[in-house]
Short mmCIF file of C-alpha atoms in Angstrom, two decimals:
data_model
loop_
_atom_site.label_atom_id
_atom_site.label_comp_id
_atom_site.label_asym_id
_atom_site.label_seq_id
_atom_site.Cartn_x
_atom_site.Cartn_y
_atom_site.Cartn_z
CA MET A 863 126.26 131.80 -51.33
CA PRO A 864 123.02 133.93 -52.45
CA SER A 865 119.92 133.28 -50.21
CA ALA A 866 116.95 131.91 -51.32
CA LEU A 867 115.31 135.13 -50.86
CA GLU A 868 117.98 136.36 -52.95
CA THR A 869 118.29 133.98 -55.79
CA ILE A 870 114.49 134.87 -56.18
CA TYR A 871 115.12 138.80 -56.79
CA ILE A 872 118.00 138.04 -59.23
CA ILE A 873 115.78 135.75 -60.94
CA PHE A 874 112.92 138.29 -61.19
CA ILE A 875 115.20 141.54 -61.70
CA THR A 876 117.25 139.57 -64.76
CA GLY A 877 113.44 138.52 -65.93
CA GLU A 878 112.67 142.50 -65.92
CA LEU A 879 116.10 143.84 -67.41
CA THR A 880 115.86 141.33 -70.35
CA VAL A 881 111.53 142.26 -71.05
CA GLY A 882 112.84 146.50 -70.78
CA ILE A 883 115.66 146.51 -72.81
CA TRP A 884 113.72 144.96 -75.59
CA GLY A 885 111.48 146.79 -75.38
CA ASN A 886 113.05 149.68 -75.49
CA GLY A 887 116.13 148.43 -77.69
CA PHE A 888 112.65 147.86 -80.23
CA VAL A 889 112.30 151.40 -80.00
CA VAL A 890 115.50 152.70 -80.72
CA LEU A 891 115.52 149.79 -83.68
CA VAL A 892 112.65 151.10 -85.16
CA ASN A 893 113.69 154.40 -85.36
CA CYS A 894 116.96 153.77 -86.09
CA THR A 895 116.12 151.72 -89.41
CA ASP A 896 113.52 154.29 -90.53
CA TRP A 897 116.08 156.77 -90.05
CA LEU A 898 118.14 155.28 -92.88
CA LYS A 899 115.65 154.49 -94.59
CA LYS A 900 114.29 158.14 -95.15
CA ARG A 901 117.86 159.38 -94.54
CA ASP A 902 115.36 162.14 -92.32
CA ILE A 903 114.34 161.90 -88.52
CA SER A 904 111.23 163.59 -86.97
CA LEU A 905 110.86 165.44 -83.41
CA ILE A 906 108.94 162.20 -82.32
CA ASP A 907 111.58 159.63 -82.83
CA ILE A 908 114.28 161.95 -80.95
CA ILE A 909 112.79 162.40 -78.24
CA LEU A 910 111.57 158.43 -78.53
CA VAL A 911 115.19 157.35 -79.29
CA SER A 912 116.66 159.48 -76.36
CA LEU A 913 113.98 158.28 -73.66
CA ALA A 914 114.32 155.00 -74.82
CA VAL A 915 118.41 154.75 -74.83
CA SER A 916 118.14 156.22 -70.93
CA ARG A 917 115.62 153.99 -69.70
CA ILE A 918 118.45 150.74 -71.29
CA CYS A 919 120.48 152.85 -69.69
CA LEU A 920 118.91 153.00 -66.34
CA LEU A 921 117.16 149.50 -66.20
CA SER A 922 121.22 148.32 -66.51
CA VAL A 923 121.79 150.86 -63.49
CA ILE A 924 119.21 149.67 -61.07
CA PHE A 925 120.60 145.83 -62.18
CA SER A 926 123.75 146.10 -61.51
CA ASP A 927 123.06 148.17 -57.90
CA GLY A 928 121.49 144.90 -57.23
CA PHE A 929 123.89 142.24 -58.57
CA ILE A 930 126.88 143.58 -56.07
CA MET A 931 124.59 144.36 -53.60
CA VAL A 932 123.47 140.52 -53.46
CA PHE A 933 126.74 138.91 -55.22
CA TYR A 934 129.42 141.07 -53.73
CA PRO A 935 128.08 143.23 -50.69
CA ASP A 936 131.77 144.48 -49.31
CA SER A 937 131.55 146.91 -52.53
CA TYR A 938 129.10 148.28 -50.94
CA ILE A 939 132.01 149.59 -47.98
CA ASN A 940 133.60 151.14 -51.35
CA GLY A 941 132.77 154.32 -52.03
CA ASP A 942 133.87 154.58 -55.68
CA VAL A 943 131.80 151.74 -56.89
CA MET A 944 128.28 152.48 -55.15
CA GLY A 945 129.44 156.88 -56.41
CA ILE A 946 129.42 155.74 -59.81
CA LEU A 947 126.21 153.49 -59.85
CA ASP A 948 124.47 156.60 -57.31
CA SER A 949 125.64 159.25 -59.92
CA LEU A 950 124.84 157.17 -62.95
CA TRP A 951 121.29 156.35 -61.30
CA THR A 952 120.73 159.62 -60.75
CA LEU A 953 121.99 161.02 -64.52
CA THR A 954 119.84 157.80 -66.36
CA ASN A 955 116.65 158.37 -63.86
CA HIS A 956 116.63 162.35 -64.31
CA SER A 957 117.04 162.26 -68.14
CA SER A 958 114.22 159.38 -68.06
CA VAL A 959 111.56 161.48 -66.68
CA TRP A 960 112.88 164.92 -68.24
CA PHE A 961 112.65 163.61 -72.18
CA THR A 962 108.87 161.96 -71.24
CA SER A 963 108.29 165.74 -69.86
CA CYS A 964 109.21 166.45 -73.07
CA LEU A 965 107.12 163.55 -75.10
CA SER A 966 104.01 165.05 -73.43
CA ILE A 967 104.87 168.79 -74.05
CA PHE A 968 105.11 167.45 -77.91
CA TYR A 969 101.76 165.48 -77.28
CA LEU A 970 100.20 168.90 -76.31
CA LEU A 971 101.75 171.27 -78.61
CA LYS A 972 100.83 169.26 -81.46
CA ILE A 973 97.37 168.44 -80.46
CA ALA A 974 96.06 170.69 -78.52
CA ASN A 975 94.01 173.22 -79.73
CA ILE A 976 94.21 176.75 -77.10
CA SER A 977 93.51 180.19 -78.53
CA HIS A 978 96.38 181.47 -76.46
CA PRO A 979 98.41 184.17 -78.37
CA PHE A 980 101.56 182.19 -75.76
CA PHE A 981 100.75 179.00 -76.78
CA LEU A 982 100.60 179.49 -80.40
CA TRP A 983 103.73 180.74 -80.28
CA LEU A 984 104.84 177.79 -78.92
CA LYS A 985 103.02 175.86 -81.41
CA LEU A 986 105.17 177.67 -84.24
CA LYS A 987 108.54 176.75 -82.82
CA ILE A 988 107.71 173.52 -81.38
CA ASN A 989 110.94 171.94 -82.74
CA LYS A 990 113.18 174.51 -81.06
CA VAL A 991 111.46 174.74 -77.66
CA VAL A 992 110.90 170.93 -77.58
CA LEU A 993 115.07 170.27 -78.35
CA GLY A 994 115.45 173.60 -75.83
CA ILE A 995 114.07 171.20 -73.04
CA LEU A 996 115.51 168.42 -74.64
CA LEU A 997 119.23 169.58 -73.78
CA VAL A 998 118.50 171.55 -71.11
CA SER A 999 116.83 168.30 -69.29
CA PHE A 1000 120.44 166.29 -69.83
CA LEU A 1001 121.96 169.26 -68.91
CA MET A 1002 120.11 169.05 -65.28
CA SER A 1003 120.75 165.43 -64.83
CA LEU A 1004 123.55 165.91 -65.40
CA ILE A 1005 124.28 168.45 -63.10
CA ILE A 1006 122.46 167.17 -60.15
CA SER A 1007 124.09 163.84 -61.00
CA ILE A 1008 127.26 165.30 -60.53
CA SER A 1009 126.14 167.04 -56.86
CA LEU A 1010 125.69 163.80 -55.89
CA ASN A 1011 129.32 162.77 -55.82
CA ASP A 1012 130.18 163.16 -51.93
CA GLU A 1013 131.54 160.65 -49.79
CA SER A 1014 128.97 162.05 -46.94
CA TRP A 1015 126.43 160.22 -49.19
CA TYR A 1016 128.19 157.07 -49.22
CA ASP A 1017 128.52 156.42 -45.67
CA PHE A 1018 124.98 156.68 -45.27
CA LYS A 1019 124.28 154.32 -47.57
CA VAL A 1020 127.08 151.62 -46.12
CA SER A 1021 127.23 152.55 -42.62
CA ASN A 1022 123.55 150.46 -41.29
CA LYS A 1023 124.72 149.35 -38.44
CA ASP A 1024 122.98 148.56 -35.24
CA ASN A 1025 125.38 150.54 -33.16
CA VAL A 1026 125.65 153.71 -34.74
CA THR A 1027 125.95 156.69 -32.09
CA TRP A 1028 123.39 159.71 -31.75
CA GLU A 1029 125.79 161.43 -34.30
CA ASP A 1030 125.31 158.95 -37.00
CA LYS A 1031 121.91 158.82 -36.78
CA MET A 1032 121.95 162.65 -37.85
CA SER A 1033 123.57 162.40 -40.23
CA LYS A 1034 122.07 159.83 -41.79
CA ILE A 1035 118.70 161.73 -41.94
CA SER A 1036 120.77 164.78 -42.77
CA ASN A 1037 122.37 162.69 -46.50
CA ALA A 1038 118.98 161.40 -46.32
CA PHE A 1039 117.44 165.12 -47.07
CA LYS A 1040 119.92 165.77 -49.04
CA GLN A 1041 119.09 162.97 -51.43
CA ILE A 1042 115.46 162.75 -51.70
CA ILE A 1043 115.41 167.41 -51.84
CA LEU A 1044 118.21 166.72 -55.04
CA ASN A 1045 115.85 164.30 -56.82
CA LEU A 1046 112.58 165.79 -55.91
CA ALA A 1047 114.11 168.27 -59.09
CA ALA A 1048 112.30 165.65 -60.68
CA PHE A 1049 109.15 166.74 -59.79
CA ILE A 1050 109.22 169.51 -62.04
CA PRO A 1051 109.11 167.62 -65.44
CA PHE A 1052 106.16 165.43 -63.45
CA ILE A 1053 103.98 169.15 -63.03
CA LEU A 1054 105.03 169.42 -66.62
CA CYS A 1055 103.24 166.71 -67.44
CA LEU A 1056 100.17 167.05 -65.30
CA ILE A 1057 100.26 170.82 -67.12
CA SER A 1058 100.19 169.20 -70.34
CA PHE A 1059 97.35 166.68 -69.43
CA LEU A 1060 95.49 169.44 -68.20
CA LEU A 1061 95.63 171.60 -70.87
CA LEU A 1062 94.34 168.00 -73.41
CA LEU A 1063 91.52 167.76 -71.19
CA PHE A 1064 90.63 171.57 -71.73
CA SER A 1065 91.41 171.05 -75.10
CA LEU A 1066 89.54 167.73 -75.81
CA PHE A 1067 85.98 169.08 -73.66
CA ARG A 1068 86.48 172.47 -76.58
CA HIS A 1069 86.75 170.63 -79.71
CA THR A 1070 84.28 168.55 -78.46
CA LYS A 1071 81.72 170.82 -77.54
CA GLN A 1072 82.48 171.96 -80.72
CA MET A 1073 81.99 168.78 -82.95
CA LYS A 1074 77.88 168.35 -80.85
CA LEU A 1075 77.02 171.98 -82.01
CA TYR A 1076 78.59 171.43 -85.80
CA ALA A 1077 78.54 168.22 -86.18
CA THR A 1078 76.49 164.50 -85.48
CA GLY A 1079 79.66 162.22 -84.53
CA SER A 1080 82.33 163.29 -81.50
CA ARG A 1081 84.83 160.35 -82.41
CA ASP A 1082 86.61 162.57 -85.73
CA PRO A 1083 90.59 161.75 -85.80
CA SER A 1084 91.34 164.77 -83.70
CA THR A 1085 89.44 163.34 -80.58
CA GLU A 1086 90.79 160.47 -81.29
CA ALA A 1087 94.74 161.67 -81.12
CA HIS A 1088 93.41 163.73 -77.79
CA LEU A 1089 92.37 160.81 -76.10
CA ARG A 1090 95.75 158.31 -76.79
CA ALA A 1091 97.74 161.14 -75.75
CA ILE A 1092 95.39 161.60 -72.70
CA LYS A 1093 95.94 158.14 -72.30
CA ALA A 1094 99.74 158.06 -72.57
CA VAL A 1095 100.66 160.89 -70.39
CA ILE A 1096 98.02 159.42 -67.40
CA ILE A 1097 99.53 156.45 -67.92
CA PHE A 1098 102.88 157.87 -66.98
CA LEU A 1099 101.62 159.80 -64.08
CA VAL A 1100 100.13 156.98 -62.17
CA LEU A 1101 103.61 155.51 -62.93
CA PHE A 1102 105.77 158.04 -61.99
CA ILE A 1103 103.63 158.22 -58.95
CA MET A 1104 104.15 154.38 -58.04
CA TYR A 1105 108.25 154.64 -59.13
CA TYR A 1106 108.80 157.83 -56.12
CA SER A 1107 106.56 156.55 -53.81
CA VAL A 1108 109.12 153.35 -54.02
CA PHE A 1109 112.19 155.88 -54.10
CA LEU A 1110 111.26 157.49 -50.72
CA VAL A 1111 110.77 153.77 -48.88
CA VAL A 1112 113.96 152.45 -50.27
CA THR A 1113 115.69 155.89 -49.10
CA ALA A 1114 114.43 155.53 -45.86
CA SER A 1115 115.38 151.87 -45.62
CA PHE A 1116 119.10 153.04 -45.01
CA LEU A 1117 117.96 154.56 -42.27
CA ILE A 1118 116.71 151.37 -40.04
CA PRO A 1119 119.28 148.28 -39.39
CA HIS A 1120 118.49 145.35 -41.47
CA GLY A 1121 116.73 147.30 -44.20
CA LYS A 1122 118.07 145.27 -47.46
CA LEU A 1123 114.78 143.40 -47.79
CA VAL A 1124 112.68 147.08 -48.25
CA VAL A 1125 115.75 148.05 -51.10
CA MET A 1126 115.33 144.68 -52.74
CA PHE A 1127 111.55 144.78 -52.99
CA GLY A 1128 111.92 148.28 -53.93
CA GLY A 1129 114.35 147.62 -56.88
CA LEU A 1130 111.93 145.07 -58.53
CA ILE A 1131 109.10 147.96 -57.92
CA THR A 1132 111.22 150.63 -59.86
CA LEU A 1133 111.72 148.22 -62.48
CA ILE A 1134 108.58 147.89 -63.32
CA PHE A 1135 108.39 151.97 -64.78
CA PRO A 1136 111.02 151.87 -67.43
CA THR A 1137 109.89 148.24 -68.31
CA SER A 1138 106.26 149.00 -69.06
CA HIS A 1139 106.13 152.37 -70.13
CA SER A 1140 108.01 151.42 -73.37
CA PHE A 1141 105.30 149.11 -74.38
CA ILE A 1142 102.61 151.56 -73.66
CA LEU A 1143 104.68 153.80 -75.53
CA ILE A 1144 104.95 151.20 -78.92
CA MET A 1145 100.97 150.19 -78.76
CA GLY A 1146 100.64 154.56 -78.70
CA ASN A 1147 102.66 155.53 -81.19
CA SER A 1148 101.31 153.72 -84.98
CA LYS A 1149 104.68 153.27 -86.81
CA LEU A 1150 106.31 151.26 -83.67
CA ARG A 1151 102.82 149.80 -82.85
CA GLU A 1152 102.76 148.48 -87.18
CA ALA A 1153 106.27 147.29 -86.48
CA PHE A 1154 105.41 145.91 -83.27
CA LEU A 1155 102.58 143.83 -85.40
CA LYS A 1156 104.04 142.57 -88.08
CA LEU A 1157 107.19 141.55 -85.48
CA LEU A 1158 104.08 138.87 -84.12
CA ARG A 1159 102.59 138.15 -87.16
CA ILE A 1160 106.37 136.77 -88.30
CA VAL A 1161 107.27 134.80 -84.66
CA LYS A 1162 104.13 133.33 -84.76
CA CYS A 1163 104.74 132.32 -88.78
CA PHE A 1164 108.06 131.18 -87.58
CA HIS A 1165 106.15 128.65 -84.32
CA LYS A 1166 103.53 127.46 -87.27
CA ARG A 1167 106.49 126.35 -89.99
CA ARG A 1168 108.17 124.60 -86.63
CA ARG A 1169 105.44 122.48 -85.94
CA HIS A 1170 104.41 121.62 -89.09
CA LEU A 1171 108.11 120.82 -89.65
CA VAL A 1172 108.55 119.12 -86.57
CA PRO A 1173 107.02 115.02 -86.82
#
C-alpha cells in the first residue's frame, strides 16, 4: 500500500495529467476538425498538432513512471520496463522541445521584418524550412532515445542502495553524466528559440522606430503580432529553464540513497511544463482562443440551465 505522501503524489500527478491531456487534446481536436471541414491544413496547424501529440505522450510517460514507482517499485529492477520508459521519455521530451522550437522559428519568419538576404530566402522557403526542421528534429529525438537503450543506465537507476562500493559509485556518476550529455542536446532547440526571441525583439525595435517616424501610434497589427510572438517565446524559455533545472536535480537524485522523494517532487514540477504551455498556446492562437471561449460559453449556459431545472 502507498504511504500518505505517495497517495498525495498520485492525486497531484493524476490531476496534472488530466488537465494536460485536456488542453493538448483540445488543440488536436480543434485543428483536426477544422482540417476536415476545409480539407486543408496550414503549416501552423501541423506544428501545433505535432506539438500537442508529443506533449500528450510526454505527460503519459511521466505519469506512468510515477505510477510504477509508487505501486510497482519492484518493476524498477526490471531493465526492460525502465528501458522502454526511458526511451519513450527521451523521444517525447526531445520531440516536444524541438516542435516548440519550430513554432518559434515559424513566428520569426512569419512576423519579423529583417532585410538580410539569408533571412529573406528563409522567409520565402518557410514551409520547406520548418517542415524540414520538424522531420530532422523527430529523427534526432529517435536517435537519442535509442542511444539510451543501455543496460548500464538501468543499473544506474535501480542500484540506489546504501552499501555500494566505490566502483559502483563511479559507474553511477559515469552513467548520470551520459544521461545529462544526451539530454543536453535539447539545448540546441533552446538556443534556436533564444535566437528567435532576440531577432523578434530587434525586428520590433526597428518597426516601432519606423512607426514613430511616419505615424502617430505604434500599436498597429504588426506590433501586436510581434508582442504576442515575443510573449509566447519568453514563456517557453522560462518554462524550459525550470523544466530542465528540475530534470538535472532528479538525475542527480539517483546518485544519493533515498532519492525517491526528490524524484516525486521532480515529477510534479516537470508535468507543469507540458500542461501549462498548451493553454498559453491556446490563448495565443486566434482560432484556438475563439474555440476555447466558445466552449466556455457553452459550459456556462449548460450550468445555468441545470440551475434553473433543479428545484
